[in-house]
mmCIF file of C-alpha atoms and ligand atoms in Angstrom:
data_model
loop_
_atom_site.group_PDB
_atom_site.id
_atom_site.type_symbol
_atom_site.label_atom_id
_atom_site.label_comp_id
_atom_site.label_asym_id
_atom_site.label_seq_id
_atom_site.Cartn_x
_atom_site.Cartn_y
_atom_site.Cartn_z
ATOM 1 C CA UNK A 1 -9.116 32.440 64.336
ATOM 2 C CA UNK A 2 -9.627 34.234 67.510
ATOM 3 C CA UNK A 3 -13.091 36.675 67.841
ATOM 4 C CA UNK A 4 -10.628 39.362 67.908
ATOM 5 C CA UNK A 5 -8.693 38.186 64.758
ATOM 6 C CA UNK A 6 -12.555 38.138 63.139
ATOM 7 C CA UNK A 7 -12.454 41.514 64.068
ATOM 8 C CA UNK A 8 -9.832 43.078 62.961
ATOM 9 C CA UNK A 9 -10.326 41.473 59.560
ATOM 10 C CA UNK A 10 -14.194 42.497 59.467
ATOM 11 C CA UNK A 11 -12.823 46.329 59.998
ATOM 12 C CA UNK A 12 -10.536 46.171 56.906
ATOM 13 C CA UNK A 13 -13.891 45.602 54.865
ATOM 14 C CA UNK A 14 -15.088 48.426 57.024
ATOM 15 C CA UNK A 15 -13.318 51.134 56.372
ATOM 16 C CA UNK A 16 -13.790 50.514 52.199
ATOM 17 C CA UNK A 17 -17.176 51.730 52.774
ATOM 18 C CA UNK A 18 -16.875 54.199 55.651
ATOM 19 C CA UNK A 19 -18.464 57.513 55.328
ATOM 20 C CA UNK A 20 -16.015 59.326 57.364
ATOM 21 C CA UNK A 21 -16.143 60.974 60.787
ATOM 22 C CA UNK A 22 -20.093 62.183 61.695
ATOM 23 C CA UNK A 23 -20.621 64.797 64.928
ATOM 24 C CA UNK A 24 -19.981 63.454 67.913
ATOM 25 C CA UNK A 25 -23.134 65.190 69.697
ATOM 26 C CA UNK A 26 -25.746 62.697 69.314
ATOM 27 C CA UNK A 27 -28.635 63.870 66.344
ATOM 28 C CA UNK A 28 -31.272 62.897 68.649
ATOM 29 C CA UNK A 29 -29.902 64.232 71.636
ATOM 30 C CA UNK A 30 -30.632 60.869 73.554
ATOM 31 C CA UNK A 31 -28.926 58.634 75.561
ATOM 32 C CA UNK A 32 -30.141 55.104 76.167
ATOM 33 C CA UNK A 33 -28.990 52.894 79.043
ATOM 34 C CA UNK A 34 -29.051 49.309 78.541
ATOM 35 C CA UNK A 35 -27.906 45.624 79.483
ATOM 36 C CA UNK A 36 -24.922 44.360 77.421
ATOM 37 C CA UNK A 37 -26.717 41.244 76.375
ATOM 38 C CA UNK A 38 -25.424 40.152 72.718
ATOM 39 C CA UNK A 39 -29.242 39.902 71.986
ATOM 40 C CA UNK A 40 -30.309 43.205 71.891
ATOM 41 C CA UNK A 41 -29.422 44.938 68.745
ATOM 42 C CA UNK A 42 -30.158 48.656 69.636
ATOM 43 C CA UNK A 43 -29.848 50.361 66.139
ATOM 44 C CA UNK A 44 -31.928 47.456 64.600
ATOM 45 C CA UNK A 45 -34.746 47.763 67.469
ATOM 46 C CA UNK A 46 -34.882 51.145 67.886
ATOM 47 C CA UNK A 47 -34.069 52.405 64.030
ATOM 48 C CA UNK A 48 -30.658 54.278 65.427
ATOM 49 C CA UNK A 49 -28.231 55.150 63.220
ATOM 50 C CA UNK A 50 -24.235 55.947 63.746
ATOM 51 C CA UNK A 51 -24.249 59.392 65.371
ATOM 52 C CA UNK A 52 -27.583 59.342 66.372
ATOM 53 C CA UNK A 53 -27.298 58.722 70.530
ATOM 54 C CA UNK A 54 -25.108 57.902 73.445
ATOM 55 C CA UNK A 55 -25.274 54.041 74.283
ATOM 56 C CA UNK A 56 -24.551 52.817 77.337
ATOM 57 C CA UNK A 57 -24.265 49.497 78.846
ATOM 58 C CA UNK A 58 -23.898 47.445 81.942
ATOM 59 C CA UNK A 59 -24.454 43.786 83.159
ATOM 60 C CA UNK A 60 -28.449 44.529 83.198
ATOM 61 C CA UNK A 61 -28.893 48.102 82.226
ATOM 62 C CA UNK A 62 -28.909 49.431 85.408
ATOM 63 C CA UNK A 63 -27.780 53.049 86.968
ATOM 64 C CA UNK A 64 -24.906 52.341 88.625
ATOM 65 C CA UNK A 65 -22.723 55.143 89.451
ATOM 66 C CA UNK A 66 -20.175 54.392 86.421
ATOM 67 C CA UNK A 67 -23.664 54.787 84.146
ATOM 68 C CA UNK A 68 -24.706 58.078 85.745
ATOM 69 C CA UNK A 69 -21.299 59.338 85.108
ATOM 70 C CA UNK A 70 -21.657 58.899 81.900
ATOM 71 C CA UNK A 71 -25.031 60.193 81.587
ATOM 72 C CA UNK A 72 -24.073 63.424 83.599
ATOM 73 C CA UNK A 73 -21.224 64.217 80.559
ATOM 74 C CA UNK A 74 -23.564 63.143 78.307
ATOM 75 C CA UNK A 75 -26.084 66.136 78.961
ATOM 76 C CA UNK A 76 -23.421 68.404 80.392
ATOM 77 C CA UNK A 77 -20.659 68.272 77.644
ATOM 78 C CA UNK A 78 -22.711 66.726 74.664
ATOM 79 C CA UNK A 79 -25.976 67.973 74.282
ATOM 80 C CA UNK A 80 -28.330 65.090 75.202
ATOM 81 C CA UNK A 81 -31.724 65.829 76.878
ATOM 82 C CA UNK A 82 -33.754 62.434 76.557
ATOM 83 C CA UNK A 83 -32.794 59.395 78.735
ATOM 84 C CA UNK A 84 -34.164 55.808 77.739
ATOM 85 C CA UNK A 85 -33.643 53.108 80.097
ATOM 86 C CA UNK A 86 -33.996 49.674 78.396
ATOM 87 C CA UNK A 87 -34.449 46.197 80.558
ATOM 88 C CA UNK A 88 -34.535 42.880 78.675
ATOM 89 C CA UNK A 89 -36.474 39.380 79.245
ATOM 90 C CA UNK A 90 -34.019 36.771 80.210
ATOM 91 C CA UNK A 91 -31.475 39.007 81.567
ATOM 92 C CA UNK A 92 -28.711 37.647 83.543
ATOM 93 C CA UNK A 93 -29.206 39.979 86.452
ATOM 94 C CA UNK A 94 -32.371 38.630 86.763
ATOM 95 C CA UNK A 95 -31.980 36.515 89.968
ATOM 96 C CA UNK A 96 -28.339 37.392 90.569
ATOM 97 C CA UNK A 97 -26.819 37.204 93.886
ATOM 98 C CA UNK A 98 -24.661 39.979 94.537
ATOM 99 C CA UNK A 99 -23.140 39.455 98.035
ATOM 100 C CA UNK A 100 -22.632 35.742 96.859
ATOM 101 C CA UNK A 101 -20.699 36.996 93.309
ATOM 102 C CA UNK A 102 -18.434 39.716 95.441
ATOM 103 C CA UNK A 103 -18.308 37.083 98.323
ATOM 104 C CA UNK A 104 -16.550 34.477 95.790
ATOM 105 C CA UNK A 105 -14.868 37.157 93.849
ATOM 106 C CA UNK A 106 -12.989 38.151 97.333
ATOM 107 C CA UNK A 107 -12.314 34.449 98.275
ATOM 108 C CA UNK A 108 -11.021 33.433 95.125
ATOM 109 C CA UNK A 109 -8.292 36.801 94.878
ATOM 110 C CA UNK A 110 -8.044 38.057 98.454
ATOM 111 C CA UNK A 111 -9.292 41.277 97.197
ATOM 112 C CA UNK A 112 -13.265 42.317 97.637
ATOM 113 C CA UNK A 113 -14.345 44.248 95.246
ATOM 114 C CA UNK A 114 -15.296 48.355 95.794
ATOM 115 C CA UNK A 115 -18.262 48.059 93.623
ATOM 116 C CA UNK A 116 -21.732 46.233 93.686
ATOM 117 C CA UNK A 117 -23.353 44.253 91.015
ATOM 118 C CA UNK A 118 -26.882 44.819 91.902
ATOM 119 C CA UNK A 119 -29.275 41.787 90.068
ATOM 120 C CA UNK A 120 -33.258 41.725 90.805
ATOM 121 C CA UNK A 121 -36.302 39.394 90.925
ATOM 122 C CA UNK A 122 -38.724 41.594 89.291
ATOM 123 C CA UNK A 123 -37.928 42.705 85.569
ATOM 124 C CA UNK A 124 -40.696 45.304 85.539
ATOM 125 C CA UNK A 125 -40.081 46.759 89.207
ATOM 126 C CA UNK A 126 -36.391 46.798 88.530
ATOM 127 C CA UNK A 127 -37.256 48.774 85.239
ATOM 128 C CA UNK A 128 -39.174 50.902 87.451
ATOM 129 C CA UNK A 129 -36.303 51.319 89.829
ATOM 130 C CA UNK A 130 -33.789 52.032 87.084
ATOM 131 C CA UNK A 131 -36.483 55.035 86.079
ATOM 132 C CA UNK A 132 -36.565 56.861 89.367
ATOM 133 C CA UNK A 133 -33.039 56.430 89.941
ATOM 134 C CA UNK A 134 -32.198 58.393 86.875
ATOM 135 C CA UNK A 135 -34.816 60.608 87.313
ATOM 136 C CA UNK A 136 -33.686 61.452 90.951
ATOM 137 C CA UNK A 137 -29.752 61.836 89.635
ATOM 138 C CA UNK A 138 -28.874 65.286 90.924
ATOM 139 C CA UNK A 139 -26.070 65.564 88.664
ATOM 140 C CA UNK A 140 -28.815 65.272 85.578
ATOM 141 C CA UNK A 141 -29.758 69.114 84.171
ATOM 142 C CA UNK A 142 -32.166 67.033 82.524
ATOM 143 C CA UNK A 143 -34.676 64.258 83.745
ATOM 144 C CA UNK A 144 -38.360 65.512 82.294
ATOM 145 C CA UNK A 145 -38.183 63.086 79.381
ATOM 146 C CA UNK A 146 -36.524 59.915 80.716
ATOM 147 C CA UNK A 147 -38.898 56.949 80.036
ATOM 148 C CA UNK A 148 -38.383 53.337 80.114
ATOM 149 C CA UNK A 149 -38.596 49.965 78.409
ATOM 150 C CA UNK A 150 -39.096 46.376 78.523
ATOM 151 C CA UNK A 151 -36.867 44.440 75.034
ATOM 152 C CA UNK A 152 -38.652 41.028 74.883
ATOM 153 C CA UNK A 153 -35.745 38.836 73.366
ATOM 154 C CA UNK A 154 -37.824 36.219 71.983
ATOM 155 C CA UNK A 155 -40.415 39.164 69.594
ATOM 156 C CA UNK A 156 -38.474 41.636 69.827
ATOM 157 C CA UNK A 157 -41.129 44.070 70.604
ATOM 158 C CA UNK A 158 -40.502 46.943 73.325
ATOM 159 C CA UNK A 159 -42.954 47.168 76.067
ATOM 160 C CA UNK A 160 -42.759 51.153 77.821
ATOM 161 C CA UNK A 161 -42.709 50.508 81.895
ATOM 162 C CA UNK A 162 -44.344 53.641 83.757
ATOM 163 C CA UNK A 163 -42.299 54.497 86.898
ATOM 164 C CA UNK A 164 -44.855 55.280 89.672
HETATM 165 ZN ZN1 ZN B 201 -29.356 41.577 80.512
#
């Protein structure tokens, strides 16, 4: 049985219980960015609920211009005003080498790629990063409350980072 097969199968048990379509602008008018590790289980840690907020994710959580696009409709078309950005201990994209990914990537297909995979070497200063990029976004109508995190994987526990 493939993971999709285990899927497909878990959504016919699914839909016996489903509640039925909720609103699609987000309760708590918040978006959270986020890495798309398989640890971090954001309604869990964060007590979300379906309909509750826009989650986005990327290889490390970062702002990348596909994750600002998505913010930017988020606020403009759906209503969200909050922005948390969420970093995680043992991330991938901690240490990762992005001239030598899109180097190999190129190599290996003849084609380089048009995007960048930007990794880092400091969780906390990347979190920091991550902050002032969103809060600098001019496409944003709404930056006063965006605040981020550290997601220990081994606790649990959220740590808030303070851009400077
Ligand atoms: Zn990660």
């Amino acid at each position: 049985m493939s993971a999709t097969d285990h899927l497909v199968d878990a959504n016919q048990q699914y839909v016996e219980r489903f509640s039925g379509a909720r609103p699609a602008r987000p309760r708590l008018q918040l978006a959270v960015l986020t890495c798309m590790d398989a640890r971090l289980d954001l309604f869990g840690a964060l007590g979300l609920d379906i309909g509750d907020a826009h989650l986005l994710r990327n290889a490390g959580g970062i702002p990348t211009d596909d994750a600002l696009r998505s913010l930017a409709i988020s606020q403009r078309a759906l209503g969200t005003r909050e922005i948390v950005v969420i970093h995680h201990s043992e991330c991938g994209m901690d240490g990762f080498d992005d001239g030598e990914f899109r180097a190999k990537l190129e190599q290996e297909s003849g084609v380089a790629p048009s995007w960048r995979v930007p990794g880092f070497t400091d969780l906390y200063a990347d979190a920091k990063q991550s902050i002032r990029t969103v809060r600098n976004c001019p496409w944003l109508p709404f930056r006063d409350d965006v605040r981020g995190f550290v997601f220990d994987v081994a606790s649990g526990a959220l740590t808030e980072v303070t851009a400077d």
